[in-house]
Amino acid sequence: MNLPTGREAFEPRRPGSEDVAWCPGCGNFGIRNILISALAELGLRPSQVAIISGIGQAAKMPHYINANGYHTLHGRAIPIATGVKAANPELTVIAEGGDGDMYAEGGNHLLHAIRRNPDITVLIHDNRIYGLTKGQASPTTMVGMKTPTQPWGVFEEPFNPVALAVAMNASFVARTFMGYFRESVEIIKKAIQHRGLAIVDILHPCVSFNRVNTYAWYREHTYWMDDHDPHDREAAFRRAIETDPLPLGIFYINERPTFEESVPAYRTDKRPLWKREPKLDLVEEFFESKRL
Amino acid sequence: MSEFRDEVSIVLGGAAGQGIQTVEGILTYALKRSGYHVYANKEYMSRVRGGINTTEIRVSSRRVRAFVRRIDILVPFKQGVLSWVVDRIGKNTVVLGERENVEESFLGKVNLVEVPPTKLALETGSQLYLNTTVAGLIVGLFHGDFGAVEEYIGKRFGDKGEKVVQKNIEAARKGYELGVKLHSDGTIKVEIKRDEKVKEEILLSGTEAVGIGALAGGMNFLSFYPMSPSTGVSTFAAQKAEEFRIIVEQVEDEISAINMALGAWFAGARAMVSTSGGGFALTSEALSLAGMAENPIVIHLAQRPGPATGLPTRTMQGDLNLVLYAGHGDFPRIVLAPGSMEEAFYLTAEAFNLADRYQVPVIILTDQYFVDTYYNLPKPDVGRVKFERYIVEAKPGYRRYELTEDGISPRAVPGYGEEVVIANGNEHDEWGDITEDAELTKLMQEKRAVRKLETIRRNAPLPRLIGSKDAKYLVVSWGSALHAVEEALEKLNRNDVALLHFSWVYPLNPETKRFFEGKTVIAVENNITGQFADLLRKELGVEVHRRVLKYDGRPFSVEEVFDALKGVIE
């Protein structure tokens, strides 16, 4: 059997992947298209890619793209993706989840992934609301928005992932709006190609529960950074704290050693861990040394 | 004059930071090299400096592997030690050391053999040599092999320069000569037969046995968050990471540790998490994921008393129920609890094959007492370790969660084969995609929680019976209680009492039931409720008639088990 190639290769053929759980008009469809294009344009094959997701509507992505996938637990996509990449650096590893997944439940893991710098791409579907649990505020919900569980209006300062990532000297930081297809494909391609942790905050509407941040709202309240040098950290930080309009594009690139490059496992042996066998001769040597 | 034949129990006591471990290291090594069987264990307080820590070293003409309460020779390095171990001091106990290290209230009541190690150390040049002086002194009591002392000091202090080595050897020699004199003038007579074969044996701690067992089992990824008493295994692995070309990462919390390890297994690594009860509590969410996704994982849990922070540096077999029931929903798991160093080595190695084969969490339960214990043993047979891989290639049409008769689906790893692998923490179809189908849900639940569990149960090894199968009394132990019970039974020396030891704790092979038929069953456990006794009832319908329980954060001593059993047996 010849498996398909190109964009078609990433279209799932499994029976259970036909029933897509997203609402009509949901931004996740756009992100799926963007991601499939990016993977296909990079010339990757499904068996070379692993998409690790948390919980939520965004996290259903592994079922709607044909690639290796692990649909895990709320907030835990990043440590699992880190483990996948560490065990097999030959894989292109993408961690995917929503703003609740990555910034609330998984906030601590995001911070430490920035420090650890595994060579994975973190895609955050940021719709500024909790959709799957029916419309509660998320860490990125704007101040003043009223929800069923914040009837008085949100008063917490919204999480600023871009500023946080730049402040922590992350390896690659970008923001895009999924309504801009071609630009988003290019940003995600660059994020995947970047060696090190790449964080892409992807703005997208929730047509069912977020009546404020609509497609039109994002177009009116964003702009592309055409004159920005992503290697300038101070400039990146200045852009990162702009809130209206929100800058889009690559904020910051900081080339530094990745986690996989730093561990001794691959210093002389490049094979993924599944191809390795126990070093029983060294075990024997250890026991010999215990005679002293 | 004091005389010790065949065996002596030496206890060194001092403050954390006083360097008692140096003495312990020299002693155990030099005495083993001299042909004596040695056993050592320590107890310590949860603090960096100060307090009172003690180390027990048993030196014997026969194999010794368990903690005894009795102290034959007590070496106090500071005041307060005698009060701390007062209930272990008997009329034959010799207190060996300086008068100022003995509290006023004990003077005249204990058998104090006054020696001046501090003075000897100062004569050598510095108070710093006190430890090596004391070590030499004790080795001298045995007429031990001084060459071995020199060799150990050379290794231990080698990187500090030749002068440090020489000075320490000089200090040890001064102590040694004093020890020989105490022996020859009859002050302390130690007569223990030597066994030439012991010289070639190895000294191994519980921490090392688990660590090297994991490496022998092909562990190539370890993620952890430091927590006493489990950290030793992570430190061991980190020290070996370069040589074995493995990944050892200290992560932000135990939640990350287990998730990272799950990711590593998903991609084909053999990963382990080492933690203690409090850390394991945090991992139960991911344990449940491992159950649903059928993601293999090996967890080493070194128990300490809980609940919550409990006693951070003390011991208990109190986390059996935690590992049996952690995680929501029904899914199988395997619980192993080594009782000896050999078992710790072979079982930890085997844990990785089991995880790979059954795709379930495999939990290795040790405890503070076990990881901090060491003794001499014949070198384990590395050739006995099998490396069994259960990974298949993902060919077109591959289904990760294929419904099978024995409940075990073929596990492929991403990148091996052209097809993709979908793992899922949601209920799923055979391909791994989400389902809410009622019939499929039933089939998947049955596959995991019934068929797979039955397969594991059927293949579970039987417990080890020590003694006659016709004995009237059956003493049951699990995990680290093994040696204390074993030795107590030897002392008891009765044909009608046998020991049934469990190192494979869960699930239990139904065949196990036959061991119990017609017996009076006595369980010995280091916890307050008898968690394993309850498990026997639940799993096998076996009634445990008497429970010998200890739960003060200390391990069982041979004497305690002996006394308790004597009280139970007619």
Tab-separated table of N, CA and C in Angstrom, chain B residues 397-507:
chain	number	residue	atom	x	y	z
B	397	GLY	N	-2.319	0.246	8.362
B	397	GLY	CA	-3.421	-0.456	9.014
B	397	GLY	C	-3.186	-0.682	10.499
B	398	TYR	N	-2.068	-0.190	10.975
B	398	TYR	CA	-1.722	-0.396	12.395
B	398	TYR	C	-2.772	0.210	13.322
B	399	ARG	N	-3.125	-0.544	14.360
B	399	ARG	CA	-4.078	-0.048	15.348
B	399	ARG	C	-3.447	-0.162	16.730
B	400	ARG	N	-3.192	0.971	17.343
B	400	ARG	CA	-2.518	0.989	18.640
B	400	ARG	C	-3.299	0.217	19.709
B	401	TYR	N	-4.624	0.353	19.674
B	401	TYR	CA	-5.428	-0.256	20.742
B	401	TYR	C	-6.259	-1.428	20.228
B	402	GLU	N	-5.665	-2.218	19.356
B	402	GLU	CA	-6.334	-3.383	18.809
B	402	GLU	C	-6.880	-4.257	19.937
B	403	LEU	N	-8.126	-4.682	19.807
B	403	LEU	CA	-8.739	-5.547	20.826
B	403	LEU	C	-8.191	-6.955	20.671
B	404	THR	N	-7.593	-7.457	21.713
B	404	THR	CA	-6.982	-8.782	21.638
B	404	THR	C	-7.517	-9.660	22.774
B	405	GLU	N	-7.296	-10.945	22.623
B	405	GLU	CA	-7.780	-11.927	23.592
B	405	GLU	C	-7.144	-11.716	24.970
B	406	ASP	N	-5.827	-11.533	24.990
B	406	ASP	CA	-5.133	-11.414	26.281
B	406	ASP	C	-5.099	-9.977	26.806
B	407	GLY	N	-5.733	-9.061	26.084
B	407	GLY	CA	-5.817	-7.681	26.562
B	407	GLY	C	-4.579	-6.854	26.248
B	408	ILE	N	-3.643	-7.425	25.517
B	408	ILE	CA	-2.415	-6.683	25.220
B	408	ILE	C	-2.376	-6.306	23.752
B	409	SER	N	-2.391	-4.993	23.494
B	409	SER	CA	-2.375	-4.508	22.118
B	409	SER	C	-0.925	-4.312	21.676
B	410	PRO	N	-0.688	-4.436	20.389
B	410	PRO	CA	0.691	-4.244	19.910
B	410	PRO	C	1.106	-2.774	20.050
B	411	ARG	N	2.266	-2.559	20.647
B	411	ARG	CA	2.710	-1.179	20.855
B	411	ARG	C	3.807	-0.829	19.851
B	412	ALA	N	3.503	0.147	19.005
B	412	ALA	CA	4.522	0.672	18.083
B	412	ALA	C	5.010	1.991	18.647
B	413	VAL	N	6.172	2.430	18.186
B	413	VAL	CA	6.647	3.747	18.615
B	413	VAL	C	6.764	4.647	17.391
B	414	PRO	N	6.501	5.948	17.587
B	414	PRO	CA	6.564	6.880	16.456
B	414	PRO	C	7.927	6.800	15.754
B	415	GLY	N	7.880	6.766	14.447
B	415	GLY	CA	9.129	6.797	13.688
B	415	GLY	C	9.607	5.412	13.289
B	416	TYR	N	8.978	4.341	13.827
B	416	TYR	CA	9.341	2.981	13.438
B	416	TYR	C	8.198	2.455	12.593
B	417	GLY	N	8.381	2.491	11.296
B	417	GLY	CA	7.308	2.117	10.381
B	417	GLY	C	6.686	3.365	9.783
B	418	GLU	N	5.953	3.171	8.691
B	418	GLU	CA	5.406	4.311	7.943
B	418	GLU	C	4.110	4.851	8.551
B	419	GLU	N	3.445	4.003	9.332
B	419	GLU	CA	2.135	4.402	9.836
B	419	GLU	C	2.290	5.206	11.133
B	420	VAL	N	1.230	5.868	11.517
B	420	VAL	CA	1.303	6.704	12.711
B	420	VAL	C	0.753	5.966	13.931
B	421	VAL	N	1.152	6.456	15.096
B	421	VAL	CA	0.731	5.877	16.368
B	421	VAL	C	-0.053	6.941	17.125
B	422	ILE	N	-1.288	6.631	17.463
B	422	ILE	CA	-2.098	7.588	18.223
B	422	ILE	C	-2.372	7.020	19.616
B	423	ALA	N	-1.882	7.709	20.635
B	423	ALA	CA	-2.179	7.316	22.016
B	423	ALA	C	-3.160	8.330	22.573
B	424	ASN	N	-3.958	7.896	23.535
B	424	ASN	CA	-5.036	8.774	23.954
B	424	ASN	C	-5.453	8.533	25.403
B	425	GLY	N	-5.603	9.637	26.128
B	425	GLY	CA	-6.100	9.574	27.502
B	425	GLY	C	-7.622	9.615	27.580
B	426	ASN	N	-8.262	9.906	26.455
B	426	ASN	CA	-9.727	9.792	26.374
B	426	ASN	C	-10.057	8.352	26.014
B	427	GLU	N	-11.278	7.946	26.286
B	427	GLU	CA	-11.682	6.631	25.788
B	427	GLU	C	-11.573	6.684	24.279
B	428	HIS	N	-11.181	5.562	23.697
B	428	HIS	CA	-10.804	5.597	22.286
B	428	HIS	C	-11.222	4.330	21.560
B	429	ASP	N	-11.164	4.425	20.233
B	429	ASP	CA	-11.384	3.237	19.417
B	429	ASP	C	-10.045	2.525	19.235
B	430	GLU	N	-10.024	1.491	18.387
B	430	GLU	CA	-8.801	0.709	18.238
B	430	GLU	C	-7.642	1.515	17.643
B	431	TRP	N	-7.977	2.552	16.884
B	431	TRP	CA	-6.931	3.379	16.267
B	431	TRP	C	-6.374	4.429	17.235
B	432	GLY	N	-7.127	4.682	18.305
B	432	GLY	CA	-6.676	5.686	19.262
B	432	GLY	C	-7.475	6.973	19.204
B	433	ASP	N	-8.470	7.037	18.329
B	433	ASP	CA	-9.291	8.249	18.259
B	433	ASP	C	-10.400	8.208	19.310
B	434	ILE	N	-10.816	9.407	19.723
B	434	ILE	CA	-11.828	9.537	20.768
B	434	ILE	C	-13.129	8.840	20.385
B	435	THR	N	-13.720	8.173	21.372
B	435	THR	CA	-15.042	7.595	21.110
B	435	THR	C	-15.923	7.795	22.335
B	436	GLU	N	-17.232	7.879	22.105
B	436	GLU	CA	-18.180	7.853	23.211
B	436	GLU	C	-19.160	6.706	23.008
B	437	ASP	N	-18.798	5.821	22.102
B	437	ASP	CA	-19.623	4.673	21.783
B	437	ASP	C	-19.736	3.755	23.001
B	438	ALA	N	-20.965	3.377	23.344
B	438	ALA	CA	-21.179	2.590	24.562
B	438	ALA	C	-20.563	1.201	24.458
B	439	GLU	N	-20.742	0.556	23.331
B	439	GLU	CA	-20.249	-0.806	23.154
B	439	GLU	C	-18.716	-0.831	23.179
B	440	LEU	N	-18.130	0.124	22.461
B	440	LEU	CA	-16.677	0.199	22.397
B	440	LEU	C	-16.085	0.523	23.778
B	441	THR	N	-16.781	1.407	24.502
B	441	THR	CA	-16.333	1.742	25.851
B	441	THR	C	-16.269	0.484	26.707
B	442	LYS	N	-17.312	-0.320	26.617
B	442	LYS	CA	-17.347	-1.575	27.382
B	442	LYS	C	-16.175	-2.476	27.013
B	443	LEU	N	-15.962	-2.612	25.712
B	443	LEU	CA	-14.901	-3.506	25.252
B	443	LEU	C	-13.519	-3.031	25.721
B	444	MET	N	-13.328	-1.714	25.670
B	444	MET	CA	-12.022	-1.175	26.068
B	444	MET	C	-11.812	-1.319	27.582
B	445	GLN	N	-12.870	-1.053	28.359
B	445	GLN	CA	-12.778	-1.225	29.810
B	445	GLN	C	-12.422	-2.677	30.132
B	446	GLU	N	-13.095	-3.593	29.458
B	446	GLU	CA	-12.853	-5.019	29.713
B	446	GLU	C	-11.456	-5.435	29.304
B	447	LYS	N	-11.011	-4.883	28.193
B	447	LYS	CA	-9.658	-5.216	27.721
B	447	LYS	C	-8.624	-4.828	28.770
B	448	ARG	N	-8.725	-3.578	29.258
B	448	ARG	CA	-7.698	-3.069	30.190
B	448	ARG	C	-7.849	-3.678	31.579
B	449	ALA	N	-9.042	-3.500	32.143
B	449	ALA	CA	-9.213	-3.760	33.578
B	449	ALA	C	-9.509	-5.207	33.905
B	450	VAL	N	-9.871	-5.990	32.912
B	450	VAL	CA	-10.173	-7.397	33.189
B	450	VAL	C	-9.189	-8.313	32.461
B	451	ARG	N	-9.203	-8.253	31.136
B	451	ARG	CA	-8.409	-9.239	30.387
B	451	ARG	C	-6.910	-9.043	30.598
B	452	LYS	N	-6.486	-7.798	30.537
B	452	LYS	CA	-5.051	-7.553	30.712
B	452	LYS	C	-4.630	-7.893	32.146
B	453	LEU	N	-5.443	-7.471	33.095
B	453	LEU	CA	-5.115	-7.753	34.504
B	453	LEU	C	-5.036	-9.269	34.734
B	454	GLU	N	-5.972	-10.005	34.118
B	454	GLU	CA	-5.960	-11.463	34.275
B	454	GLU	C	-4.694	-12.079	33.682
B	455	THR	N	-4.274	-11.534	32.551
B	455	THR	CA	-3.039	-12.034	31.919
B	455	THR	C	-1.849	-11.820	32.856
B	456	ILE	N	-1.779	-10.639	33.436
B	456	ILE	CA	-0.664	-10.348	34.350
B	456	ILE	C	-0.748	-11.262	35.566
B	457	ARG	N	-1.938	-11.388	36.107
B	457	ARG	CA	-2.166	-12.169	37.320
B	457	ARG	C	-1.741	-13.632	37.116
B	458	ARG	N	-2.169	-14.176	35.982
B	458	ARG	CA	-1.846	-15.564	35.644
B	458	ARG	C	-0.337	-15.788	35.565
B	459	ASN	N	0.361	-14.787	35.047
B	459	ASN	CA	1.807	-14.928	34.864
B	459	ASN	C	2.620	-14.461	36.068
B	460	ALA	N	1.948	-13.994	37.102
B	460	ALA	CA	2.681	-13.467	38.263
B	460	ALA	C	3.410	-14.596	38.975
B	461	PRO	N	4.667	-14.364	39.358
B	461	PRO	CA	5.401	-15.410	40.071
B	461	PRO	C	4.842	-15.618	41.479
B	462	LEU	N	5.063	-16.800	42.012
B	462	LEU	CA	4.572	-17.115	43.358
B	462	LEU	C	5.531	-16.577	44.410
B	463	PRO	N	5.026	-16.360	45.617
B	463	PRO	CA	5.913	-15.900	46.689
B	463	PRO	C	6.917	-16.994	47.059
B	464	ARG	N	7.931	-16.607	47.832
B	464	ARG	CA	8.993	-17.549	48.188
B	464	ARG	C	8.708	-18.121	49.571
B	465	LEU	N	8.645	-19.473	49.647
B	465	LEU	CA	8.415	-20.135	50.932
B	465	LEU	C	9.757	-20.541	51.521
B	466	ILE	N	10.000	-20.058	52.736
B	466	ILE	CA	11.236	-20.430	53.415
B	466	ILE	C	10.816	-21.278	54.609
B	467	GLY	N	11.194	-22.550	54.601
B	467	GLY	CA	10.774	-23.463	55.656
B	467	GLY	C	9.842	-24.534	55.104
B	468	SER	N	9.237	-25.285	56.005
B	468	SER	CA	8.450	-26.438	55.589
B	468	SER	C	7.060	-26.032	55.114
B	469	LYS	N	6.596	-26.706	54.057
B	469	LYS	CA	5.254	-26.394	53.577
B	469	LYS	C	4.191	-26.997	54.497
B	470	ASP	N	4.624	-27.843	55.394
B	470	ASP	CA	3.686	-28.436	56.352
B	470	ASP	C	3.655	-27.702	57.692
B	471	ALA	N	4.382	-26.622	57.791
B	471	ALA	CA	4.439	-25.889	59.062
B	471	ALA	C	3.043	-25.444	59.476
B	472	LYS	N	2.835	-25.389	60.775
B	472	LYS	CA	1.525	-24.995	61.295
B	472	LYS	C	1.344	-23.479	61.190
B	473	TYR	N	2.432	-22.781	61.436
B	473	TYR	CA	2.384	-21.314	61.404
B	473	TYR	C	3.028	-20.788	60.136
B	474	LEU	N	2.383	-19.822	59.531
B	474	LEU	CA	2.939	-19.216	58.332
B	474	LEU	C	3.113	-17.714	58.588
B	475	VAL	N	4.374	-17.292	58.629
B	475	VAL	CA	4.649	-15.866	58.811
B	475	VAL	C	4.753	-15.239	57.428
B	476	VAL	N	4.075	-14.131	57.242
B	476	VAL	CA	4.067	-13.463	55.939
B	476	VAL	C	4.830	-12.154	56.045
B	477	SER	N	5.773	-11.929	55.126
B	477	SER	CA	6.442	-10.623	55.062
B	477	SER	C	6.443	-10.156	53.622
B	478	TRP	N	6.634	-8.874	53.444
B	478	TRP	CA	6.780	-8.334	52.087
B	478	TRP	C	7.840	-7.247	52.122
B	479	GLY	N	8.511	-7.066	51.001
B	479	GLY	CA	9.497	-5.981	50.892
B	479	GLY	C	10.586	-6.063	51.928
B	480	SER	N	10.908	-4.902	52.487
B	480	SER	CA	12.116	-4.751	53.286
B	480	SER	C	12.084	-5.475	54.624
B	481	ALA	N	10.936	-6.024	55.019
B	481	ALA	CA	10.882	-6.719	56.311
B	481	ALA	C	11.544	-8.090	56.241
B	482	LEU	N	11.849	-8.534	55.035
B	482	LEU	CA	12.349	-9.898	54.825
B	482	LEU	C	13.437	-10.344	55.805
B	483	HIS	N	14.555	-9.627	55.822
B	483	HIS	CA	15.703	-10.144	56.565
B	483	HIS	C	15.478	-10.205	58.069
B	484	ALA	N	14.777	-9.227	58.612
B	484	ALA	CA	14.527	-9.227	60.055
B	484	ALA	C	13.678	-10.446	60.417
B	485	VAL	N	12.676	-10.740	59.595
B	485	VAL	CA	11.816	-11.886	59.862
B	485	VAL	C	12.603	-13.183	59.683
B	486	GLU	N	13.375	-13.220	58.634
B	486	GLU	CA	14.184	-14.397	58.336
B	486	GLU	C	15.097	-14.741	59.523
B	487	GLU	N	15.775	-13.730	60.017
B	487	GLU	CA	16.724	-13.982	61.099
B	487	GLU	C	16.001	-14.331	62.406
B	488	ALA	N	14.873	-13.668	62.631
B	488	ALA	CA	14.092	-13.985	63.834
B	488	ALA	C	13.641	-15.438	63.807
B	489	LEU	N	13.256	-15.914	62.621
B	489	LEU	CA	12.809	-17.301	62.506
B	489	LEU	C	13.962	-18.280	62.702
B	490	GLU	N	15.141	-17.898	62.216
B	490	GLU	CA	16.319	-18.746	62.445
B	490	GLU	C	16.561	-18.886	63.941
B	491	LYS	N	16.454	-17.763	64.637
B	491	LYS	CA	16.668	-17.761	66.081
B	491	LYS	C	15.610	-18.613	66.790
B	492	LEU	N	14.403	-18.524	66.281
B	492	LEU	CA	13.288	-19.254	66.863
B	492	LEU	C	13.483	-20.762	66.680
B	493	ASN	N	14.036	-21.103	65.519
B	493	ASN	CA	14.435	-22.472	65.221
B	493	ASN	C	13.323	-23.491	65.487
B	494	ARG	N	12.181	-23.273	64.861
B	494	ARG	CA	11.085	-24.238	65.045
B	494	ARG	C	10.603	-24.731	63.694
B	495	ASN	N	10.416	-26.022	63.601
B	495	ASN	CA	10.021	-26.633	62.335
B	495	ASN	C	8.592	-26.295	61.951
B	496	ASP	N	7.820	-25.904	62.950
B	496	ASP	CA	6.404	-25.675	62.652
B	496	ASP	C	6.106	-24.221	62.264
B	497	VAL	N	7.163	-23.446	62.025
B	497	VAL	CA	6.959	-22.065	61.575
B	497	VAL	C	7.684	-21.854	60.243
B	498	ALA	N	6.972	-21.399	59.251
B	498	ALA	CA	7.587	-21.116	57.950
B	498	ALA	C	7.356	-19.659	57.578
B	499	LEU	N	8.152	-19.198	56.630
B	499	LEU	CA	8.031	-17.802	56.174
B	499	LEU	C	7.603	-17.781	54.711
B	500	LEU	N	6.614	-16.968	54.419
B	500	LEU	CA	6.198	-16.761	53.031
B	500	LEU	C	6.491	-15.302	52.699
B	501	HIS	N	7.454	-15.118	51.809
B	501	HIS	CA	7.851	-13.734	51.509
B	501	HIS	C	7.372	-13.300	50.130
B	502	PHE	N	6.827	-12.079	50.086
B	502	PHE	CA	6.314	-11.523	48.833
B	502	PHE	C	7.190	-10.361	48.365
B	503	SER	N	7.803	-10.536	47.210
B	503	SER	CA	8.495	-9.413	46.580
B	503	SER	C	7.696	-8.931	45.378
B	504	TRP	N	6.894	-9.832	44.846
B	504	TRP	CA	5.885	-9.457	43.837
B	504	TRP	C	4.612	-9.288	44.654
B	505	VAL	N	4.173	-8.052	44.803
B	505	VAL	CA	3.124	-7.738	45.771
B	505	VAL	C	1.731	-7.682	45.144
B	506	TYR	N	1.676	-7.261	43.884
B	506	TYR	CA	0.380	-7.144	43.217
B	506	TYR	C	0.564	-7.147	41.699
B	507	PRO	N	-0.324	-7.785	40.932
B	507	PRO	CA	-1.445	-8.623	41.384
B	507	PRO	C	-0.942	-9.999	41.805
